[in-house]
Tab-separated table of C-alpha atoms in Angstrom:
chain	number	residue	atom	x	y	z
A	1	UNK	CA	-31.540	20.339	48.854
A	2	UNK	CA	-33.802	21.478	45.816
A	3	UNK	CA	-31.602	23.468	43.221
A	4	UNK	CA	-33.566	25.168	40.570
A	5	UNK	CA	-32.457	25.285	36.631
A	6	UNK	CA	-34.084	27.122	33.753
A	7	UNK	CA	-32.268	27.385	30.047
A	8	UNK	CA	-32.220	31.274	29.208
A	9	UNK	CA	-31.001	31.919	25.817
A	10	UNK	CA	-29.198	28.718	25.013
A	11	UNK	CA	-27.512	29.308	29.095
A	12	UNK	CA	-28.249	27.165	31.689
A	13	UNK	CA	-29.161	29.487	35.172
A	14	UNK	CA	-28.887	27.619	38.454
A	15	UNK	CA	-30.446	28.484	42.146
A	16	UNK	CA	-31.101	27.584	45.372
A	17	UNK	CA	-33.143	29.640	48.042
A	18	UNK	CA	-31.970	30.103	51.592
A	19	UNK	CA	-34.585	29.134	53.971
A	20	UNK	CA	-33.965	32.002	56.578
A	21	UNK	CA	-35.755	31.393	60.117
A	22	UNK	CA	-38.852	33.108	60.713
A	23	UNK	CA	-37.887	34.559	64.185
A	24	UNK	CA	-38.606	37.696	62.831
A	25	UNK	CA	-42.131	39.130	63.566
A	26	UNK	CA	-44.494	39.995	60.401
A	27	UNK	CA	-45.775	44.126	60.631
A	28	UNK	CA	-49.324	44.335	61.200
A	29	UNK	CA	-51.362	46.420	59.383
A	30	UNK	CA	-52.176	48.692	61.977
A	31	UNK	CA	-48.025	49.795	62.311
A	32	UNK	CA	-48.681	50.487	58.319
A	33	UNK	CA	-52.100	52.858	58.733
A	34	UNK	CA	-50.034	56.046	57.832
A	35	UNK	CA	-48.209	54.695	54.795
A	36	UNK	CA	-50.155	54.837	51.608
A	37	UNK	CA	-49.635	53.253	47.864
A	38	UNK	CA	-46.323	52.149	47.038
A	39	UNK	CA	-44.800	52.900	50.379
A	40	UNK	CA	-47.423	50.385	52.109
A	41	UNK	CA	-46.997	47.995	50.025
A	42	UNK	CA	-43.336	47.999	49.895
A	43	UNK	CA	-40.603	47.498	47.285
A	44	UNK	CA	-38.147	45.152	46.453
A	45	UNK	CA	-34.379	45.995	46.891
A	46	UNK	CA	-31.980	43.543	45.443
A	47	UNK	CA	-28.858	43.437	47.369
A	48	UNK	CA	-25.573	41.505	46.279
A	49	UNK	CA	-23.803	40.302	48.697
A	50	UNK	CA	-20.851	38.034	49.169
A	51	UNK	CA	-18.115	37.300	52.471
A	52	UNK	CA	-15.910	39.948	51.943
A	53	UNK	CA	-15.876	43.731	54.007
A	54	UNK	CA	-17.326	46.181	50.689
A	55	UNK	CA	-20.287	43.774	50.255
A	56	UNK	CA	-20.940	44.637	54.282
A	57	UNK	CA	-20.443	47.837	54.005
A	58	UNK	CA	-22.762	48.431	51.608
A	59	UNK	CA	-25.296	46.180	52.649
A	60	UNK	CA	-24.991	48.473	56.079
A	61	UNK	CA	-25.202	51.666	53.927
A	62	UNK	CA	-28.864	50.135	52.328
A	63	UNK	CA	-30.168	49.271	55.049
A	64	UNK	CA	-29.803	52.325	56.835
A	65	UNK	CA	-29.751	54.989	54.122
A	66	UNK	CA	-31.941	53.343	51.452
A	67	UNK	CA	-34.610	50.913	52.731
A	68	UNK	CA	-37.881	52.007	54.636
A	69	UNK	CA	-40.816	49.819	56.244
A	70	UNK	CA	-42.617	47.650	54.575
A	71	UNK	CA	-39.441	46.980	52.000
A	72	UNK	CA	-38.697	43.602	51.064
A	73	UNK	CA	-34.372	43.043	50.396
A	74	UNK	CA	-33.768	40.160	48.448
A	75	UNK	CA	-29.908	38.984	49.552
A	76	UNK	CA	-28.464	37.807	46.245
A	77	UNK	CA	-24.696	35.845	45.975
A	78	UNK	CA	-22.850	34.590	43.606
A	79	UNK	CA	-21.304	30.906	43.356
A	80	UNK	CA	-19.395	28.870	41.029
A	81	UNK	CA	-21.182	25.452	42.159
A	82	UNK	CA	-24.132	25.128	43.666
A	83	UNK	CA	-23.322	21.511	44.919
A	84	UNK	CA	-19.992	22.819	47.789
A	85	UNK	CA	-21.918	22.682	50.834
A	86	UNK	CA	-19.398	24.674	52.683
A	87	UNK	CA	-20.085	27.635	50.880
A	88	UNK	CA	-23.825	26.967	50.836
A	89	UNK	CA	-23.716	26.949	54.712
A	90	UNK	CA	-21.226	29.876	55.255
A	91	UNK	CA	-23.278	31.647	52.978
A	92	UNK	CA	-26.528	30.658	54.788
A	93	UNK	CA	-25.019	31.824	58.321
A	94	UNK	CA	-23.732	34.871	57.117
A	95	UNK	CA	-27.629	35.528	55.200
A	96	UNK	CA	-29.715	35.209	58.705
A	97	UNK	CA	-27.034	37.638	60.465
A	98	UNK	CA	-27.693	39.969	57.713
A	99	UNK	CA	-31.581	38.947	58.017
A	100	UNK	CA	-31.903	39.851	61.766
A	101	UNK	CA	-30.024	42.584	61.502
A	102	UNK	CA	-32.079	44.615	58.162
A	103	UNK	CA	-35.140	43.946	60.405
A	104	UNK	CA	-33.434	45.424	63.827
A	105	UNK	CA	-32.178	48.464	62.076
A	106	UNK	CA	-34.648	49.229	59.440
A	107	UNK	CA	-37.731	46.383	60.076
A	108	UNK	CA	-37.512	45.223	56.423
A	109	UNK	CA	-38.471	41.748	55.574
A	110	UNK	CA	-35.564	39.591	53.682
A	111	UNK	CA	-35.496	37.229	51.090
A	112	UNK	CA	-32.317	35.389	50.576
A	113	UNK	CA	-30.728	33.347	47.158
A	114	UNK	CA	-27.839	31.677	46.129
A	115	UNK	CA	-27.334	31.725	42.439
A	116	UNK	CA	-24.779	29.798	40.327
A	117	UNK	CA	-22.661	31.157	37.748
A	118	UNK	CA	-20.813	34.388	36.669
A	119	UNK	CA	-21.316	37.244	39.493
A	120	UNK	CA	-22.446	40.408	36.918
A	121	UNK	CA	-24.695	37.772	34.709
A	122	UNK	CA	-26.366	36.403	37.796
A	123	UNK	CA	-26.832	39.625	39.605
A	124	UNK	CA	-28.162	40.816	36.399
A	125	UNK	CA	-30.953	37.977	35.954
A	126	UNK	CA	-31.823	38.137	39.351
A	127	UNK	CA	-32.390	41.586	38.965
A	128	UNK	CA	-34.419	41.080	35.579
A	129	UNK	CA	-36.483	38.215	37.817
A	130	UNK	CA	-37.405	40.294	40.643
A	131	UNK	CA	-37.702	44.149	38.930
A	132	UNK	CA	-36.206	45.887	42.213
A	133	UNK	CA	-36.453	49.380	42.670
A	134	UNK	CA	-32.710	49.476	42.670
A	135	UNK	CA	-29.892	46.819	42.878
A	136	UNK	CA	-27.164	47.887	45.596
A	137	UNK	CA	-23.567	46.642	45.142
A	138	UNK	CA	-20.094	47.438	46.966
A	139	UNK	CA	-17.083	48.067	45.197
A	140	UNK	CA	-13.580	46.277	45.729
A	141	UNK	CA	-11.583	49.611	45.310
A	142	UNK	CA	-9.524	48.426	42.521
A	143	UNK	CA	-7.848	51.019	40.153
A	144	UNK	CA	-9.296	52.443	37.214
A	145	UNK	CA	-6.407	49.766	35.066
A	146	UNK	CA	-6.857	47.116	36.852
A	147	UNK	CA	-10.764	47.101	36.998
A	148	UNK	CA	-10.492	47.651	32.984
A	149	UNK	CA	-8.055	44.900	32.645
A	150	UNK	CA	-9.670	42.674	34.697
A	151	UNK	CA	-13.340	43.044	34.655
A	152	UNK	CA	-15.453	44.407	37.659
A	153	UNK	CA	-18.890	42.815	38.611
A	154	UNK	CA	-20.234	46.654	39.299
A	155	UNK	CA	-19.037	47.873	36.063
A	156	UNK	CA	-20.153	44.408	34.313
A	157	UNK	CA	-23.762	45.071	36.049
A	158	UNK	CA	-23.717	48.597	35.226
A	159	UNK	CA	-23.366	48.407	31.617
A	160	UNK	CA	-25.582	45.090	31.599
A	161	UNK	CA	-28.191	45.246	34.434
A	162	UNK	CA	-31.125	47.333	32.731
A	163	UNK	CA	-34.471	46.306	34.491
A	164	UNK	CA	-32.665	48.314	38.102
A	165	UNK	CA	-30.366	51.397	38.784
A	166	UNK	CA	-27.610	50.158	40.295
A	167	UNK	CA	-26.078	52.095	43.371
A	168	UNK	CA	-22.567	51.291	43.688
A	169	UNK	CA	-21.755	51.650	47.261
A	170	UNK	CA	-17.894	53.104	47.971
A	171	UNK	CA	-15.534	51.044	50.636
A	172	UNK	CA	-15.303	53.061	53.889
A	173	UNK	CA	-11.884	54.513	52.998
A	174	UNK	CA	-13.769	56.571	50.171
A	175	UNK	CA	-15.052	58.539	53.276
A	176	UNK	CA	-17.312	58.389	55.970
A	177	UNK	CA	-15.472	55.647	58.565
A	178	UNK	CA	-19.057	54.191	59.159
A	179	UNK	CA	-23.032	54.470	58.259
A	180	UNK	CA	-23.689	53.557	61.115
């Protein structure tokens, strides 16, 4: 286990990478010869994920509205402790589904990282660490109220996230019953 920690302005940041299997061919040059510039070379899309349906659904939305060949997604959640190897497993399982499936739908290559510490503020730095093209998030639903009283980790990285756009994915029940 090899967790990662760098201070940031007097705040400790914590990580760990998720060694996903490499079942998943690599795409030959030859499958590229039409692309040119940045579509050949691909971009980066940071996606946050975490166990619950929204995350899902938006990760589902990305991957088949959003990402193109050659792409890299870089799978980003949340914890509060590094150290509960439950979580670090459950999230690890639930990170190679998600792998295999970006590359049957939409043959993207995926990265995958679990980072300690406050959702927004982590999905933020990950975002200032890897300068993605765009940082795609689901939305719990919650009320206009109680996302204000409460806090929200889309608003949080909406106001705070500025290296990304941020697409802020809406729950199924906002409309369309699937993407796909």
């Amino acid at each position: 286990m090899s967790i990662h920690t760098v201070i940031e302005e007097e705040e400790e940041y914590s990580w760990r990478e998720v060694n996903l299997p490499s079942l998943i061919p690599v795409i030959h040059e030859p499958e590229l010869e039409r692309e040119t510039g940045e579509r050949r070379r691909g971009r980066d899309v940071l996606i946050a994920i975490d166990h619950g349906p929204k995350s899902k659904h938006a990760f589902d939305w990305a991957i088949a509205h959003f990402c193109r060949l050659a792409d890299t997604i870089h799978l980003v959640h949340a914890v509060t402790s590094l150290e509960n190897q439950i979580v670090y497993e459950a999230t690890r399982e639930l990170m190679e589904k998600l792998q295999v499936e970006a590359f049957q739908v939409a043959m993207v290559k995926t990265v995958a990282r679990i980072v300690e510490g406050d959702c927004g503020k982590a999905i933020c730095k990950e975002a200032e660490r890897l300068k993605p093209v765009a940082v795609v998030m689901g939305t719990r639903g919650r009320s206009l109220i109680k996302s204000v009283l409460q806090g929200s980790v889309t608003e949080y990285c909406f106001h705070n996230c500025k290296s990304a756009p941020i697409i802020v994915v809406p729950g199924k029940d906002a409309g369309e019953e699937s993407v796909i």
